[in-house]
Coordinates of N, CA and C in Angstrom, one line a residue:
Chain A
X1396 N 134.3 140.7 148.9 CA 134.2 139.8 150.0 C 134.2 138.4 149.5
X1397 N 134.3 137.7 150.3 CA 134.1 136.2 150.1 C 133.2 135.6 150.5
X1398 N 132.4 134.2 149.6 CA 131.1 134.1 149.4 C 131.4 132.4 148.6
X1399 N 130.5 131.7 148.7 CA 129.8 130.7 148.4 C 128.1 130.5 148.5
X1400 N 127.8 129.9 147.4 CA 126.7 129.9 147.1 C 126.2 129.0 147.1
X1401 N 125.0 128.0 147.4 CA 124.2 127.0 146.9 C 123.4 126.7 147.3
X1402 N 122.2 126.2 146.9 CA 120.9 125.7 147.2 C 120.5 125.3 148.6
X1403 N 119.4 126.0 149.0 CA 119.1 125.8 150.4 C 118.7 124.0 150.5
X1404 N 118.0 124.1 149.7 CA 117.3 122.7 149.8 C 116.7 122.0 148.3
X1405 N 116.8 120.4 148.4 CA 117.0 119.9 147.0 C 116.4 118.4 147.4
X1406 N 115.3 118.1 146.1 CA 114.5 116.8 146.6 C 114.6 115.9 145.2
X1407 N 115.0 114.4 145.4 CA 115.2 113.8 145.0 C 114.7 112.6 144.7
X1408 N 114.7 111.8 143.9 CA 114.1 109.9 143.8 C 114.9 108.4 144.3
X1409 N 114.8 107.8 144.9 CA 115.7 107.1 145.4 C 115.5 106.4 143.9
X1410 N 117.0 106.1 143.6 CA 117.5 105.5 142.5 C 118.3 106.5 141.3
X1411 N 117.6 108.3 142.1 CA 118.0 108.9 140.8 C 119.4 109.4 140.8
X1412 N 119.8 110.2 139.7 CA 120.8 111.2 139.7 C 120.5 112.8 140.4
X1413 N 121.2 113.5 141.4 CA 120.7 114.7 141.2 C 122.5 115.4 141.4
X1414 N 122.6 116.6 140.9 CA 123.8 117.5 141.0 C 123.5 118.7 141.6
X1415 N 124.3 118.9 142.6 CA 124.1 120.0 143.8 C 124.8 120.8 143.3
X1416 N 124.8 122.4 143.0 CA 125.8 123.4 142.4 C 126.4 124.0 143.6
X1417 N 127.1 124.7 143.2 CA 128.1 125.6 144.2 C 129.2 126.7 143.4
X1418 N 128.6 128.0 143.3 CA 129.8 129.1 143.2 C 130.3 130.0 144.1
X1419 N 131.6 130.0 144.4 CA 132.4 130.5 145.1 C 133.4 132.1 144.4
X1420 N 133.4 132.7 145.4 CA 134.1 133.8 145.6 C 135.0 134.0 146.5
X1421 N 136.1 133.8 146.1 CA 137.6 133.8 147.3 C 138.5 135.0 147.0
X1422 N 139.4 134.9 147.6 CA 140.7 135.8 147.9 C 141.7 134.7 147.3
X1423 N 141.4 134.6 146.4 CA 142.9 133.4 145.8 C 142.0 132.6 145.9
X1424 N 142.5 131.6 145.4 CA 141.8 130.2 145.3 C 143.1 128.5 145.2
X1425 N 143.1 128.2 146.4 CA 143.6 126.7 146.2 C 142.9 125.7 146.2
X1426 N 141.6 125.5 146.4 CA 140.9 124.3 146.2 C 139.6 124.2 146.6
X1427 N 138.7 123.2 146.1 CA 137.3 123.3 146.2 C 136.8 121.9 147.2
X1428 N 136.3 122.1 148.3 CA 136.0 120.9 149.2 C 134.8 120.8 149.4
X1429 N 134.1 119.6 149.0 CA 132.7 118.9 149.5 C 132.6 117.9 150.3
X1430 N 131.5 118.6 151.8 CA 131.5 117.5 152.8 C 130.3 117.0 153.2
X1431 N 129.8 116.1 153.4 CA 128.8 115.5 153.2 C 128.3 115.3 155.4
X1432 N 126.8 116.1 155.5 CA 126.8 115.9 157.4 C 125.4 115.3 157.3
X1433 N 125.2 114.4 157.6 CA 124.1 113.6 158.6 C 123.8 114.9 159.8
X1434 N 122.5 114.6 159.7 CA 121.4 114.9 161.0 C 122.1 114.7 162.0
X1435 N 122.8 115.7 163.2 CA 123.2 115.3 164.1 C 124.8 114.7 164.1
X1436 N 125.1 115.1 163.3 CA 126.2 114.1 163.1 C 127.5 115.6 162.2
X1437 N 128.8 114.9 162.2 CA 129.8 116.3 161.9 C 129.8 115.6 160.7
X1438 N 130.8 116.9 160.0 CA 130.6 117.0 158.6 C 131.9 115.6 157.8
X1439 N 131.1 114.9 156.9 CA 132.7 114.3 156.8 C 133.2 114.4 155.9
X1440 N 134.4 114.2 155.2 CA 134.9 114.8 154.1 C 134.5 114.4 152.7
X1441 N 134.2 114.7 151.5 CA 134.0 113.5 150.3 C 135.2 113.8 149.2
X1442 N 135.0 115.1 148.7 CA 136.1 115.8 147.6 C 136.7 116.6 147.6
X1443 N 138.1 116.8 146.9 CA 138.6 118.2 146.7 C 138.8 117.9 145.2
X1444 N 138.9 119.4 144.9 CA 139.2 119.5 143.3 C 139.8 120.3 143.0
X1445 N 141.2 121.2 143.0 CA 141.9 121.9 142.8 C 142.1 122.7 141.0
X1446 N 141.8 121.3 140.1 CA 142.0 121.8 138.7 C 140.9 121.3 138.3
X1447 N 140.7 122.0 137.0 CA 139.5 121.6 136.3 C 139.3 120.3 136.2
X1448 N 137.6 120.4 136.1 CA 137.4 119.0 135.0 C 136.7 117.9 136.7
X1449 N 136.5 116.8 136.1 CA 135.7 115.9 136.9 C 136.6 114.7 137.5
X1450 N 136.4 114.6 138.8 CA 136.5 113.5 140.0 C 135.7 112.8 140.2
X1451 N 136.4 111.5 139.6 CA 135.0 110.5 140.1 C 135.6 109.3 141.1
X1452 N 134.5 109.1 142.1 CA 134.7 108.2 143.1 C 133.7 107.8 143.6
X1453 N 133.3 106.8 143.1 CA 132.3 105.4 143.0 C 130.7 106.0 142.7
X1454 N 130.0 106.5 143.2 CA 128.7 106.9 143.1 C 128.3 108.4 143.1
X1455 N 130.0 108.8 143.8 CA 130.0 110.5 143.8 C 130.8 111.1 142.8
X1456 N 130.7 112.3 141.8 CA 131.6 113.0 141.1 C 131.4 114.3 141.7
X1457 N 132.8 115.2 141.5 CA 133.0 116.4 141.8 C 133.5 116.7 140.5
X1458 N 132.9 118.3 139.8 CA 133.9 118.9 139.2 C 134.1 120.1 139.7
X1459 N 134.7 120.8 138.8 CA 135.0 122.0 139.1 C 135.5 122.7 137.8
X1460 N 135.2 124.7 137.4 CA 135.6 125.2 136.6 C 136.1 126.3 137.3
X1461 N 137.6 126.4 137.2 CA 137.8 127.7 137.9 C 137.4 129.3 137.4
X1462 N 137.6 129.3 135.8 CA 137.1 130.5 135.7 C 136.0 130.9 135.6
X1463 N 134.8 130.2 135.9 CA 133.7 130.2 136.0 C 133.1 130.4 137.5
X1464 N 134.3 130.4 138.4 CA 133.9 130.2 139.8 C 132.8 129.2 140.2
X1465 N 133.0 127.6 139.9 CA 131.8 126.9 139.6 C 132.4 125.2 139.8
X1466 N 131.5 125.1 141.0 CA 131.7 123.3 141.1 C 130.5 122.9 141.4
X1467 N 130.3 121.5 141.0 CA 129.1 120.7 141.5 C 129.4 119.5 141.5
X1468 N 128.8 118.7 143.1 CA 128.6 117.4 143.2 C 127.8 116.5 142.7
X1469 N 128.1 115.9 142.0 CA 127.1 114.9 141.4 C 126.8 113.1 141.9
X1470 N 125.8 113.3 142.5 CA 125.5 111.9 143.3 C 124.4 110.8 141.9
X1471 N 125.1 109.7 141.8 CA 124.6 108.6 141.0 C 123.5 107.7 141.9
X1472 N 123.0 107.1 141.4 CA 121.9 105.6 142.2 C 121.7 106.0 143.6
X1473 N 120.7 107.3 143.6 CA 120.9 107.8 144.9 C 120.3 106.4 145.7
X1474 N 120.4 106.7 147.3 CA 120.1 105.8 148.0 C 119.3 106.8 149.3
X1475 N 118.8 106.1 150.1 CA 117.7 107.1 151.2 C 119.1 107.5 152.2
X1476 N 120.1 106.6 152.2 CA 121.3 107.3 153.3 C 121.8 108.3 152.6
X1477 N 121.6 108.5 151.1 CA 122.4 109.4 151.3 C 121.6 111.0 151.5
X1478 N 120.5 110.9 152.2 CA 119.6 112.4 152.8 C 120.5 112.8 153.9
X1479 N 121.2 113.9 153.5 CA 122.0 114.8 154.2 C 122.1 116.0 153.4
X1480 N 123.0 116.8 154.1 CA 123.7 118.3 153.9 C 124.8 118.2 153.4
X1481 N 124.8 118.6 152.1 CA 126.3 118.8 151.1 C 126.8 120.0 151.3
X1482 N 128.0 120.2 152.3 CA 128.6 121.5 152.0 C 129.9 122.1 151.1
X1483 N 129.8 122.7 150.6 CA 130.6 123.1 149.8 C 131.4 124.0 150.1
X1484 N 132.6 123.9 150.2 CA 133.6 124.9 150.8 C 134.9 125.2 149.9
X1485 N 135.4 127.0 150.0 CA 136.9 127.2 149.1 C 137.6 127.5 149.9
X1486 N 139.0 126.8 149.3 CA 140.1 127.4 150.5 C 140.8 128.6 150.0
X1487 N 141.1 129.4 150.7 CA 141.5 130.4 150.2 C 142.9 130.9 149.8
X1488 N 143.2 132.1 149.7 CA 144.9 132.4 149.6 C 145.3 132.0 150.6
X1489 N 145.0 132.1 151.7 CA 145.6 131.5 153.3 C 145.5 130.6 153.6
X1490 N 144.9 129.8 152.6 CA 144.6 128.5 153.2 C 143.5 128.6 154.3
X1491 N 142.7 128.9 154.6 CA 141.6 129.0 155.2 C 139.9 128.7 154.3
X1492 N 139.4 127.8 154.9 CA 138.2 127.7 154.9 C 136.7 127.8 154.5
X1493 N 136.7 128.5 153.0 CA 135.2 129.6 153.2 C 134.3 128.3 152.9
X1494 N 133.1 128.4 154.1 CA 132.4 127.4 154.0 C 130.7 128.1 153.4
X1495 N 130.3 127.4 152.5 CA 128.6 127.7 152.3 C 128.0 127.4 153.2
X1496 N 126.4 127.4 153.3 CA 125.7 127.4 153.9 C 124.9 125.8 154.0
X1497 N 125.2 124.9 152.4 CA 125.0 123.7 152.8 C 123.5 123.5 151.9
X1498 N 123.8 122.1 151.2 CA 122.3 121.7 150.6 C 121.7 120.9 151.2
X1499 N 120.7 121.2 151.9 CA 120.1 120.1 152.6 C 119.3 119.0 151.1
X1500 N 119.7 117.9 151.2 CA 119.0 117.2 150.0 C 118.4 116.0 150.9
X1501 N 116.9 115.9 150.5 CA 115.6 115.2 150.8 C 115.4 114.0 149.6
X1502 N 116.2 112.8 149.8 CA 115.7 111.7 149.3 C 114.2 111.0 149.3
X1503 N 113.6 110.8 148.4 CA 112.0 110.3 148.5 C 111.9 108.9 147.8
X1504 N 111.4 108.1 148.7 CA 111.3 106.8 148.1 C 111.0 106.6 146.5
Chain B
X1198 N 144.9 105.4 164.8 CA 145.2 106.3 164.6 C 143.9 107.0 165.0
X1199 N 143.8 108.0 166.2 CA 142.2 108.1 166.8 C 142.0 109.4 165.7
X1200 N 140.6 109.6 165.7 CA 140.2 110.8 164.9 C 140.2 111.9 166.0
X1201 N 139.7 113.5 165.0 CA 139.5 113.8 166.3 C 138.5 114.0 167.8
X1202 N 139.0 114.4 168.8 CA 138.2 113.9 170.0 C 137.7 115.2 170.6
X1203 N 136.0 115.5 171.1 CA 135.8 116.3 171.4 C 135.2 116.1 172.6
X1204 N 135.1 117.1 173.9 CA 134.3 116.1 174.9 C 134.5 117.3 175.7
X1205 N 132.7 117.3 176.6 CA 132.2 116.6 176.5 C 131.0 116.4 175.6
X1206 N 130.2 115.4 174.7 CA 129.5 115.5 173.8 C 128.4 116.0 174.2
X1207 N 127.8 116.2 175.1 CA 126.5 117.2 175.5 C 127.2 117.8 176.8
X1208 N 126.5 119.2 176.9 CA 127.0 119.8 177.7 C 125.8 120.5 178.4
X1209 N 125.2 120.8 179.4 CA 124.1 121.6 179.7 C 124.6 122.6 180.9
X1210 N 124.2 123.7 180.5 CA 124.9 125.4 181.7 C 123.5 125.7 181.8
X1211 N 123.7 126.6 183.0 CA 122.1 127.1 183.2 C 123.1 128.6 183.0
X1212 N 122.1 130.0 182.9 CA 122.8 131.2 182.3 C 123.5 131.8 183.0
X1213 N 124.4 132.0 182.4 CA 125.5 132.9 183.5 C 126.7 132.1 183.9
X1214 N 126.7 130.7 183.8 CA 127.8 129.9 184.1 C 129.1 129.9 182.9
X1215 N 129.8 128.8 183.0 CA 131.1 128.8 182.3 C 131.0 127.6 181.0
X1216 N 131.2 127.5 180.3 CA 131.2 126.3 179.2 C 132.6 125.8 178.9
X1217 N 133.4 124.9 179.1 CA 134.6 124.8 178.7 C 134.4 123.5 177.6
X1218 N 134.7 123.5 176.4 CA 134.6 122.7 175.3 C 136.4 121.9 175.0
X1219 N 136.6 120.9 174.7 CA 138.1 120.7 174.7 C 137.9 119.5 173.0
X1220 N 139.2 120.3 172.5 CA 139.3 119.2 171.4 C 140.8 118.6 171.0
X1221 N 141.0 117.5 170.9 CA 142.4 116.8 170.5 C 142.2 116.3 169.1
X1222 N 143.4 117.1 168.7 CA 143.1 116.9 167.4 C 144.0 115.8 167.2
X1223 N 144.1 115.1 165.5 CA 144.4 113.8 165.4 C 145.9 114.4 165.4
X1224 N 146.4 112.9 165.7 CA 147.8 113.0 166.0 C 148.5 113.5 164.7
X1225 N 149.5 114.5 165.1 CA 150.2 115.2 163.7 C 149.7 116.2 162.9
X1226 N 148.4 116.7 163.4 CA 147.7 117.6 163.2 C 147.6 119.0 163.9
X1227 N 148.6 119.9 163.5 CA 149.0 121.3 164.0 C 148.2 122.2 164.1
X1228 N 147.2 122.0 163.1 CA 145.8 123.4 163.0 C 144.8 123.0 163.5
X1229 N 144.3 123.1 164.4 CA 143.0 123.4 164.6 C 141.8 124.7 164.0
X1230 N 140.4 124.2 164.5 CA 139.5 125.1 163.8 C 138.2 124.6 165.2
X1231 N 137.6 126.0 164.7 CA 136.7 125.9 166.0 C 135.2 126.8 165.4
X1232 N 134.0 125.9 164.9 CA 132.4 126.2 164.1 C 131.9 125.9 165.4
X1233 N 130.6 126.8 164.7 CA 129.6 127.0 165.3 C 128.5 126.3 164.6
X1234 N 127.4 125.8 164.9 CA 126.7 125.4 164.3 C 125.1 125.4 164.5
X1235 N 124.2 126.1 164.3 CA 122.6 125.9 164.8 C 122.1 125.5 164.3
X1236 N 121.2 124.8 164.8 CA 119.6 123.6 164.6 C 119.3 124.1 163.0
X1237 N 119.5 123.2 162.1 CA 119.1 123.5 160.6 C 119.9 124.6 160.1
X1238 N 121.2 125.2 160.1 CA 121.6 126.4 159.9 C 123.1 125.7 159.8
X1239 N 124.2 126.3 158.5 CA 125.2 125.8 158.1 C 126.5 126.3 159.1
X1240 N 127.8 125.1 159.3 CA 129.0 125.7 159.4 C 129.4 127.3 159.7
X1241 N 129.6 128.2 161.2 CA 130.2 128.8 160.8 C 131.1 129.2 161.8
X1242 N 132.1 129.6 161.0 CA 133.6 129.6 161.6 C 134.3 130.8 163.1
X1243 N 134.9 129.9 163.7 CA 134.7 131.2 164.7 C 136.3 131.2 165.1
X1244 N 137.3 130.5 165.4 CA 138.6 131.0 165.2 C 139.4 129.7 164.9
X1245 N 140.5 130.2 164.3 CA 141.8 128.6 163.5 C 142.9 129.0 164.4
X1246 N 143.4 128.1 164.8 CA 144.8 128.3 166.0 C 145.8 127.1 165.4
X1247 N 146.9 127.5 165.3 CA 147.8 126.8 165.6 C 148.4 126.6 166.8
X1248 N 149.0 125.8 167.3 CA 150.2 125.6 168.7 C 150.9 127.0 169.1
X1249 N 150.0 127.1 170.7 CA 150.0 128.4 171.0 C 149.9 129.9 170.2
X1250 N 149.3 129.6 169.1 CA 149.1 131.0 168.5 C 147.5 131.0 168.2
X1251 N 147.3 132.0 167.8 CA 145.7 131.9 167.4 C 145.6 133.2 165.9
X1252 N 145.4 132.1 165.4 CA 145.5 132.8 163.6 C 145.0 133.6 163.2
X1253 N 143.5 133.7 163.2 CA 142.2 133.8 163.0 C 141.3 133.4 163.7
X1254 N 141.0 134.9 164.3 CA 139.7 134.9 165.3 C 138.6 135.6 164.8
X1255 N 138.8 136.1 163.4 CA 137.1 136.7 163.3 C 135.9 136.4 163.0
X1256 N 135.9 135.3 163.5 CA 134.5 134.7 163.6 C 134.0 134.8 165.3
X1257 N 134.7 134.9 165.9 CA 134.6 134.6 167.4 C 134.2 136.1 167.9
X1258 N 132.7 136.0 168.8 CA 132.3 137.1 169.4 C 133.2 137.7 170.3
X1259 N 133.2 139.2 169.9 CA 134.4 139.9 171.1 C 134.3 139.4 172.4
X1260 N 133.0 139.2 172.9 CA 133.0 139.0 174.3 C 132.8 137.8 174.9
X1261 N 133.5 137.6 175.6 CA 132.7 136.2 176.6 C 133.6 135.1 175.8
X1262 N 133.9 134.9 174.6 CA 134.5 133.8 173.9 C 135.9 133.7 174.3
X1263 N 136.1 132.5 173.8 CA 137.8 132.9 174.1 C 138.6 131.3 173.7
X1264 N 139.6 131.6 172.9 CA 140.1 130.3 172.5 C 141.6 130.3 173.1
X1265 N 142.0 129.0 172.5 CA 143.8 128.6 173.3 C 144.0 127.1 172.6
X1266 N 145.0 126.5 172.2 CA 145.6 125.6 171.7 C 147.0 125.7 172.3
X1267 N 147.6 125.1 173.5 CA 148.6 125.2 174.1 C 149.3 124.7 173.5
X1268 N 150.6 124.3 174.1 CA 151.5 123.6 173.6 C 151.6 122.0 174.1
X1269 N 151.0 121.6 175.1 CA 150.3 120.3 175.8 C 149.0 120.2 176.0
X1270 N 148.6 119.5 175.6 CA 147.0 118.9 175.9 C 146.2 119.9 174.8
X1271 N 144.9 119.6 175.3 CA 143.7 119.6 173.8 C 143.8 121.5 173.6
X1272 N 142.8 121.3 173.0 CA 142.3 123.0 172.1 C 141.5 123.4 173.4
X1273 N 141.1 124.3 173.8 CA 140.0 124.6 174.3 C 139.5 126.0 174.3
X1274 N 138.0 125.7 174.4 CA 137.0 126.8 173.8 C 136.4 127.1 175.2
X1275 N 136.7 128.5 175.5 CA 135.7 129.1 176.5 C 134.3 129.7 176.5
X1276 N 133.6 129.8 176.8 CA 132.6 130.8 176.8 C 132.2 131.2 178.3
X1277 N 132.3 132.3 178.7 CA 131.7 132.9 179.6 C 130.5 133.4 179.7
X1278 N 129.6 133.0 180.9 CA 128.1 133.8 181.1 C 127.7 133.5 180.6
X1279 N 127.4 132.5 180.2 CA 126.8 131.5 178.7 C 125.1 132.0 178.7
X1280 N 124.3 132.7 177.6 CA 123.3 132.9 177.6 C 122.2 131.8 176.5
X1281 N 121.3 132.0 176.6 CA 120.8 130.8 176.1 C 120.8 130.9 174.3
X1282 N 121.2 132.1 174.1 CA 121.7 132.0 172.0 C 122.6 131.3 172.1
X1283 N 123.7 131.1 173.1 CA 125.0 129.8 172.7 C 124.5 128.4 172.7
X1284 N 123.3 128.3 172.7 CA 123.1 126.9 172.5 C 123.3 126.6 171.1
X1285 N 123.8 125.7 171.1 CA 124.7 125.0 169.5 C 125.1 123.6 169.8
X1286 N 125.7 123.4 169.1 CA 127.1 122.3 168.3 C 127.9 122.6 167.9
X1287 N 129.4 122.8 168.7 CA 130.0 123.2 168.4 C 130.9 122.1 167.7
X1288 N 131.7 122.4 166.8 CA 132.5 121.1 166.3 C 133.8 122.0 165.9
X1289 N 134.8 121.3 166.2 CA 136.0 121.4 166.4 C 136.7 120.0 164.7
X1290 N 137.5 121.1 163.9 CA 138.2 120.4 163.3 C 139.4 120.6 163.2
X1291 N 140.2 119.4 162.7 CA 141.9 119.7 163.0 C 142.7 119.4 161.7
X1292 N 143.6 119.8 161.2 CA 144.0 119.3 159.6 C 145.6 119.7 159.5
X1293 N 146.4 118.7 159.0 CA 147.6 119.2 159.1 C 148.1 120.2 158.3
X1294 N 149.1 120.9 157.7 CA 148.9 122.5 156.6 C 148.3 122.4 155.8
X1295 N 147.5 123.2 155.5 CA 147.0 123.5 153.8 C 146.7 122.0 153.4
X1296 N 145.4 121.9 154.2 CA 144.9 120.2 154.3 C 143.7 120.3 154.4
X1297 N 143.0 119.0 154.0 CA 141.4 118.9 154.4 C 141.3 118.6 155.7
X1298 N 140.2 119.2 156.3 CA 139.8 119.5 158.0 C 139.0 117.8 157.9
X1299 N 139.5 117.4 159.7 CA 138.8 116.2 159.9 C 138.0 116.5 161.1
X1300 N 136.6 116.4 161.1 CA 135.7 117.1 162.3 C 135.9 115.9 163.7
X1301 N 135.5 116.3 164.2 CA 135.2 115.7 165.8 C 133.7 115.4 165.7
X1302 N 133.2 115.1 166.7 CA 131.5 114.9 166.9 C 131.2 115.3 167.0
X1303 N 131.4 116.9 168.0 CA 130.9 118.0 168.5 C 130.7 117.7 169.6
X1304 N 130.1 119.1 170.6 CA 129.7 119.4 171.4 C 128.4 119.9 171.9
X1305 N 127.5 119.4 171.9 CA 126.2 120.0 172.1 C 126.1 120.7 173.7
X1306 N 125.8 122.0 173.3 CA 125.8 122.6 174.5 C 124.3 123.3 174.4
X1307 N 123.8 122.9 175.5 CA 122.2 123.6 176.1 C 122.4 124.3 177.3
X1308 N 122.0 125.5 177.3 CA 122.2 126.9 178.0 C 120.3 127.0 178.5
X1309 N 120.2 126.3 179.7 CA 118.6 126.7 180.3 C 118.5 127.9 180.6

């Protein structure tokens, strides 16, 4: 079956670093997507990572190891906006969707 | 270039009535996708449609549910006899092939 994994919930320091994990289990694998949802609010997009190795874009990094079935987002100088739900999703051989369940991460002053 | 558009953004049915949900996806954008969502509880998927076809529906409860992406105008999501577990957020995303999905707002639907 197909499957994604990661942390229900994750608490943090405003100013710190924290890295949110995510292992996936697909039917093929074309790419690894992290989206970032506000309270009330839809999911919006942040990364994809298709090949190994690390994505960086400004305060956020994504990697990814494929044969390890294994990515994580890594948030720098956190800030209190960024208390939200990181979801982590694989797309599959069809090009479809498998979404996790989402980290909810708790910023504390 | 609008994003996509989902409407209406709250919705309230008393039980047993009809819920019609509609989404336009951004322009150029052939796939649609149609989540479910509950209060503190993640993304989950309930059918992906292209223009007039419908790809994948197995997320979508046998009964009562029911999707369509015509070939004019928006996506839309049925539910019939709406009982008060359909209360959600529903959000609607659209992506052109083998693309990253761009969400809408959603739909909040409350079922008294």
């Amino acid at each position: 079956g197909q499957n994604i994994d990661q942390p229900t919930e994750m608490t943090a320091t405003e100013g710190a670093i924290v890295q949110i994990n995510c292992t996936y289990q697909t039917s093929g694998f074309n790419g690894l997507f992290w989206y970032q949802q506000h309270a009330g609010e839809a999911p919006t997009f942040l990364s994809y990572n298709v090949l190994d190795g690390l994505e960086e874009k400004g305060r956020f990094s994504s990697f990814l190891s494929r044969s390890k079935g294994y990515s994580y987002l890594l948030l720098k100088e956190l800030q209190m906006k960024d208390s939200a739900s990181y979801l982590c999703a694989g797309l599959d051989s069809n090009y479809q969707l498998i979404w996790g369940a989402g980290t909810k991460l708790i910023i504390k002053p | 270039n609008a994003g996509v558009m989902q409407n209406p953004r709250h919705l309230v049915r008393r039980r047993g009535q009809e819920a019609r949900l509609r989404c336009s996806p951004m322009k150029g954008h052939s796939h649609v996708y149609w989540y479910r969502q509950l209060p503190e509880e993640g993304l989950k998927f309930m059918v992906y449609l292209q223009k007039e076809n419908i790809i994948d529906e197995s997320g979508m409860p046998k009964e009562r549910f029911s999707a369509e992406f015509p070939k004019e105008g928006p996506s839309i999501l049925r539910i019939q006899q709406v009982v008060r577990g359909d209360s959600a957020a529903y959000f609607c995303a659209s992506s052109p092939p083998y693309n990253e999905q761009f969400f809408g707002p959603g739909t909040r639907l409350t079922v008294l």
